[in-house]
């Protein structure tokens, strides 16, 4: 053991106590503002369906249309891989998992739209559609046909449509309560947020609803849709989106980038409006930094190039969507929007290829970190956290199996969750 060192100090214990006391308020503020990722499943996409179009069979119809597109334009693993440039060794696993996903769970997150996709309607008509949406969502959760996440996008808090947005929210939520209560997968999306005060107003609405129904305070969360330049850079030069997260008082669950409204807002011409435009990259980078550590997740936007028509047109649209999705994943935007059933094959193909090609390297690095075995990469706790999160996201969406991850890492799902969660404290690794 060698010679035992003599430990000397110069400061009294009171110094440490005084410093800790001076930072008590900062400690509390850090815990409040930056609780870390909630550790729940994040859907890989959101599908928007107009309020008057949504039917009991909508989710199954989207899956069937996606399968039909595969059968017509890429009927086997080799042809699908050739269209998208998927490596040969991944062609079979990706194709098989995409088909299985479309058969089992074609949509992970559905938003019934009462905003741009629905437009202005007579009040009685929108009332009826919102009440109908509540009934159908409740029935879907009751009979097991629901997507993991479902909800509505109401009209925004701007003066011209504010009352209508408030009423639609009230009608929808009241309908859910009358049908048995709010489902666990409920998600609301507040669009076209420009000022933090609009977020505060929506919080006020939800607080009033919770109080009226005796619900726990904070039960209802919501996503903030970023579609205007003012939500990124306020008039005083500050990042308004960060103030919006704070204004939500812990209710914000996501920041969703609106590709086309935002692009138009900053003057991008229609031909160049896309999620990989520099203006889009800037907006999402600000959103990402503002949300980091808060537990609020960032979602990419969509492409309006639809995979319809002859095979060459479908293949071209597929390649575009696949490439944009892969690009977003590399930039840590793990969710996006899909506007057409034909986007589902390439959404899942991109997601599954992303996780399957990284499975063995990520598993090896995490296993080496746990074993303190070293290797050609020296990872730190923050990287182990990212590796655990990567593997969990792959499992949640169906790209990876729990058993194969356990075989490669020697870790259980609980172990992965402990790595990925910022609240894990001391980690105890168990055998799978």
PDB file of N, CA, C and O in Angstrom, residues 49-85:
ATOM      1  N   UNK A  49     -53.809  14.515 -38.422  1.00  0.00           N
ATOM      2  CA  UNK A  49     -55.007  14.180 -39.195  1.00  0.00           C
ATOM      3  C   UNK A  49     -56.065  15.238 -38.888  1.00  0.00           C
ATOM      4  O   UNK A  49     -56.349  15.499 -37.709  1.00  0.00           O
ATOM      5  N   UNK A  50     -56.652  15.880 -39.892  1.00  0.00           N
ATOM      6  CA  UNK A  50     -57.668  16.907 -39.633  1.00  0.00           C
ATOM      7  C   UNK A  50     -58.824  16.374 -38.790  1.00  0.00           C
ATOM      8  O   UNK A  50     -59.194  15.200 -38.875  1.00  0.00           O
ATOM      9  N   UNK A  51     -59.395  17.263 -37.970  1.00  0.00           N
ATOM     10  CA  UNK A  51     -60.435  16.855 -37.046  1.00  0.00           C
ATOM     11  C   UNK A  51     -61.649  16.242 -37.689  1.00  0.00           C
ATOM     12  O   UNK A  51     -62.310  15.381 -37.093  1.00  0.00           O
ATOM     13  N   UNK A  52     -61.966  16.647 -38.913  1.00  0.00           N
ATOM     14  CA  UNK A  52     -63.140  16.096 -39.590  1.00  0.00           C
ATOM     15  C   UNK A  52     -62.814  14.840 -40.386  1.00  0.00           C
ATOM     16  O   UNK A  52     -63.718  14.211 -40.931  1.00  0.00           O
ATOM     17  N   UNK A  53     -61.550  14.465 -40.451  1.00  0.00           N
ATOM     18  CA  UNK A  53     -61.128  13.283 -41.214  1.00  0.00           C
ATOM     19  C   UNK A  53     -60.883  12.086 -40.301  1.00  0.00           C
ATOM     20  O   UNK A  53     -61.044  10.931 -40.727  1.00  0.00           O
ATOM     21  N   UNK A  54     -60.527  12.336 -39.059  1.00  0.00           N
ATOM     22  CA  UNK A  54     -60.204  11.251 -38.139  1.00  0.00           C
ATOM     23  C   UNK A  54     -61.396  10.330 -37.934  1.00  0.00           C
ATOM     24  O   UNK A  54     -62.512  10.773 -37.670  1.00  0.00           O
ATOM     25  N   UNK A  55     -61.150   9.041 -38.075  1.00  0.00           N
ATOM     26  CA  UNK A  55     -62.167   7.998 -37.930  1.00  0.00           C
ATOM     27  C   UNK A  55     -61.646   6.898 -37.015  1.00  0.00           C
ATOM     28  O   UNK A  55     -60.441   6.823 -36.751  1.00  0.00           O
ATOM     29  N   UNK A  56     -62.523   6.000 -36.551  1.00  0.00           N
ATOM     30  CA  UNK A  56     -62.048   4.894 -35.711  1.00  0.00           C
ATOM     31  C   UNK A  56     -60.972   4.046 -36.378  1.00  0.00           C
ATOM     32  O   UNK A  56     -60.099   3.513 -35.698  1.00  0.00           O
ATOM     33  N   UNK A  57     -61.020   3.937 -37.706  1.00  0.00           N
ATOM     34  CA  UNK A  57     -60.055   3.096 -38.398  1.00  0.00           C
ATOM     35  C   UNK A  57     -58.877   3.837 -38.997  1.00  0.00           C
ATOM     36  O   UNK A  57     -58.124   3.278 -39.799  1.00  0.00           O
ATOM     37  N   UNK A  58     -58.677   5.111 -38.600  1.00  0.00           N
ATOM     38  CA  UNK A  58     -57.624   5.919 -39.217  1.00  0.00           C
ATOM     39  C   UNK A  58     -56.235   5.315 -39.025  1.00  0.00           C
ATOM     40  O   UNK A  58     -55.443   5.219 -39.973  1.00  0.00           O
ATOM     41  N   UNK A  59     -55.914   4.891 -37.819  1.00  0.00           N
ATOM     42  CA  UNK A  59     -54.575   4.363 -37.563  1.00  0.00           C
ATOM     43  C   UNK A  59     -54.321   3.106 -38.380  1.00  0.00           C
ATOM     44  O   UNK A  59     -53.251   2.956 -38.990  1.00  0.00           O
ATOM     45  N   UNK A  60     -55.297   2.206 -38.399  1.00  0.00           N
ATOM     46  CA  UNK A  60     -55.125   0.984 -39.171  1.00  0.00           C
ATOM     47  C   UNK A  60     -55.057   1.291 -40.669  1.00  0.00           C
ATOM     48  O   UNK A  60     -54.293   0.649 -41.403  1.00  0.00           O
ATOM     49  N   UNK A  61     -55.824   2.277 -41.099  1.00  0.00           N
ATOM     50  CA  UNK A  61     -55.803   2.654 -42.505  1.00  0.00           C
ATOM     51  C   UNK A  61     -54.429   3.180 -42.915  1.00  0.00           C
ATOM     52  O   UNK A  61     -53.926   2.840 -43.993  1.00  0.00           O
ATOM     53  N   UNK A  62     -53.801   3.989 -42.057  1.00  0.00           N
ATOM     54  CA  UNK A  62     -52.466   4.484 -42.369  1.00  0.00           C
ATOM     55  C   UNK A  62     -51.482   3.323 -42.489  1.00  0.00           C
ATOM     56  O   UNK A  62     -50.653   3.288 -43.394  1.00  0.00           O
ATOM     57  N   UNK A  63     -51.574   2.366 -41.585  1.00  0.00           N
ATOM     58  CA  UNK A  63     -50.685   1.208 -41.658  1.00  0.00           C
ATOM     59  C   UNK A  63     -50.912   0.391 -42.911  1.00  0.00           C
ATOM     60  O   UNK A  63     -49.949  -0.038 -43.570  1.00  0.00           O
ATOM     61  N   UNK A  64     -52.170   0.192 -43.265  1.00  0.00           N
ATOM     62  CA  UNK A  64     -52.475  -0.597 -44.463  1.00  0.00           C
ATOM     63  C   UNK A  64     -52.016   0.114 -45.729  1.00  0.00           C
ATOM     64  O   UNK A  64     -51.506  -0.519 -46.669  1.00  0.00           O
ATOM     65  N   UNK A  65     -52.194   1.431 -45.780  1.00  0.00           N
ATOM     66  CA  UNK A  65     -51.732   2.186 -46.952  1.00  0.00           C
ATOM     67  C   UNK A  65     -50.207   2.145 -47.066  1.00  0.00           C
ATOM     68  O   UNK A  65     -49.661   2.057 -48.171  1.00  0.00           O
ATOM     69  N   UNK A  66     -49.528   2.199 -45.921  1.00  0.00           N
ATOM     70  CA  UNK A  66     -48.069   2.123 -45.941  1.00  0.00           C
ATOM     71  C   UNK A  66     -47.594   0.757 -46.418  1.00  0.00           C
ATOM     72  O   UNK A  66     -46.644   0.652 -47.203  1.00  0.00           O
ATOM     73  N   UNK A  67     -48.249  -0.293 -45.960  1.00  0.00           N
ATOM     74  CA  UNK A  67     -47.899  -1.656 -46.409  1.00  0.00           C
ATOM     75  C   UNK A  67     -48.171  -1.823 -47.897  1.00  0.00           C
ATOM     76  O   UNK A  67     -47.386  -2.449 -48.616  1.00  0.00           O
ATOM     77  N   UNK A  68     -49.273  -1.250 -48.365  1.00  0.00           N
ATOM     78  CA  UNK A  68     -49.595  -1.334 -49.789  1.00  0.00           C
ATOM     79  C   UNK A  68     -48.542  -0.613 -50.629  1.00  0.00           C
ATOM     80  O   UNK A  68     -48.169  -1.080 -51.720  1.00  0.00           O
ATOM     81  N   UNK A  69     -48.046   0.517 -50.134  1.00  0.00           N
ATOM     82  CA  UNK A  69     -46.999   1.238 -50.856  1.00  0.00           C
ATOM     83  C   UNK A  69     -45.727   0.408 -50.927  1.00  0.00           C
ATOM     84  O   UNK A  69     -45.047   0.382 -51.972  1.00  0.00           O
ATOM     85  N   UNK A  70     -45.386  -0.265 -49.830  1.00  0.00           N
ATOM     86  CA  UNK A  70     -44.224  -1.149 -49.853  1.00  0.00           C
ATOM     87  C   UNK A  70     -44.411  -2.272 -50.856  1.00  0.00           C
ATOM     88  O   UNK A  70     -43.509  -2.584 -51.636  1.00  0.00           O
ATOM     89  N   UNK A  71     -45.569  -2.904 -50.839  1.00  0.00           N
ATOM     90  CA  UNK A  71     -45.830  -4.013 -51.744  1.00  0.00           C
ATOM     91  C   UNK A  71     -45.737  -3.582 -53.203  1.00  0.00           C
ATOM     92  O   UNK A  71     -45.264  -4.336 -54.058  1.00  0.00           O
ATOM     93  N   UNK A  72     -46.171  -2.364 -53.481  1.00  0.00           N
ATOM     94  CA  UNK A  72     -46.179  -1.891 -54.872  1.00  0.00           C
ATOM     95  C   UNK A  72     -44.815  -1.383 -55.321  1.00  0.00           C
ATOM     96  O   UNK A  72     -44.400  -1.655 -56.462  1.00  0.00           O
ATOM     97  N   UNK A  73     -44.105  -0.666 -54.462  1.00  0.00           N
ATOM     98  CA  UNK A  73     -42.916   0.046 -54.910  1.00  0.00           C
ATOM     99  C   UNK A  73     -41.593  -0.524 -54.385  1.00  0.00           C
ATOM    100  O   UNK A  73     -40.530  -0.131 -54.872  1.00  0.00           O
ATOM    101  N   UNK A  74     -41.647  -1.438 -53.411  1.00  0.00           N
ATOM    102  CA  UNK A  74     -40.431  -2.088 -52.903  1.00  0.00           C
ATOM    103  C   UNK A  74     -40.869  -3.381 -52.206  1.00  0.00           C
ATOM    104  O   UNK A  74     -40.896  -3.455 -50.984  1.00  0.00           O
ATOM    105  N   UNK A  75     -41.217  -4.401 -52.981  1.00  0.00           N
ATOM    106  CA  UNK A  75     -41.886  -5.584 -52.423  1.00  0.00           C
ATOM    107  C   UNK A  75     -41.011  -6.506 -51.592  1.00  0.00           C
ATOM    108  O   UNK A  75     -41.521  -7.405 -50.939  1.00  0.00           O
ATOM    109  N   UNK A  76     -39.695  -6.309 -51.593  1.00  0.00           N
ATOM    110  CA  UNK A  76     -38.840  -7.182 -50.794  1.00  0.00           C
ATOM    111  C   UNK A  76     -37.693  -6.370 -50.193  1.00  0.00           C
ATOM    112  O   UNK A  76     -37.501  -5.195 -50.498  1.00  0.00           O
ATOM    113  N   UNK A  77     -36.946  -7.036 -49.338  1.00  0.00           N
ATOM    114  CA  UNK A  77     -35.879  -6.349 -48.605  1.00  0.00           C
ATOM    115  C   UNK A  77     -34.830  -5.765 -49.537  1.00  0.00           C
ATOM    116  O   UNK A  77     -34.356  -4.638 -49.333  1.00  0.00           O
ATOM    117  N   UNK A  78     -34.465  -6.513 -50.555  1.00  0.00           N
ATOM    118  CA  UNK A  78     -33.408  -6.059 -51.464  1.00  0.00           C
ATOM    119  C   UNK A  78     -33.822  -4.800 -52.226  1.00  0.00           C
ATOM    120  O   UNK A  78     -33.038  -3.850 -52.358  1.00  0.00           O
ATOM    121  N   UNK A  79     -35.051  -4.774 -52.726  1.00  0.00           N
ATOM    122  CA  UNK A  79     -35.494  -3.609 -53.500  1.00  0.00           C
ATOM    123  C   UNK A  79     -35.665  -2.391 -52.603  1.00  0.00           C
ATOM    124  O   UNK A  79     -35.332  -1.267 -52.992  1.00  0.00           O
ATOM    125  N   UNK A  80     -36.159  -2.589 -51.390  1.00  0.00           N
ATOM    126  CA  UNK A  80     -36.310  -1.484 -50.445  1.00  0.00           C
ATOM    127  C   UNK A  80     -34.950  -0.903 -50.076  1.00  0.00           C
ATOM    128  O   UNK A  80     -34.748   0.313 -50.079  1.00  0.00           O
ATOM    129  N   UNK A  81     -34.004  -1.787 -49.809  1.00  0.00           N
ATOM    130  CA  UNK A  81     -32.656  -1.333 -49.460  1.00  0.00           C
ATOM    131  C   UNK A  81     -31.991  -0.612 -50.628  1.00  0.00           C
ATOM    132  O   UNK A  81     -31.262   0.368 -50.432  1.00  0.00           O
ATOM    133  N   UNK A  82     -32.230  -1.093 -51.835  1.00  0.00           N
ATOM    134  CA  UNK A  82     -31.628  -0.470 -53.006  1.00  0.00           C
ATOM    135  C   UNK A  82     -32.147   0.955 -53.202  1.00  0.00           C
ATOM    136  O   UNK A  82     -31.388   1.863 -53.560  1.00  0.00           O
ATOM    137  N   UNK A  83     -33.432   1.162 -52.972  1.00  0.00           N
ATOM    138  CA  UNK A  83     -34.015   2.496 -53.118  1.00  0.00           C
ATOM    139  C   UNK A  83     -33.389   3.471 -52.123  1.00  0.00           C
ATOM    140  O   UNK A  83     -33.049   4.607 -52.472  1.00  0.00           O
ATOM    141  N   UNK A  84     -33.199   3.014 -50.890  1.00  0.00           N
ATOM    142  CA  UNK A  84     -32.785   3.913 -49.811  1.00  0.00           C
ATOM    143  C   UNK A  84     -31.290   3.902 -49.534  1.00  0.00           C
ATOM    144  O   UNK A  84     -30.798   4.719 -48.755  1.00  0.00           O
ATOM    145  N   UNK A  85     -30.558   2.959 -50.132  1.00  0.00           N
ATOM    146  CA  UNK A  85     -29.128   2.869 -49.880  1.00  0.00           C
ATOM    147  C   UNK A  85     -28.802   2.245 -48.536  1.00  0.00           C
ATOM    148  O   UNK A  85     -27.771   2.561 -47.923  1.00  0.00           O
TER     149      UNK A  85
END
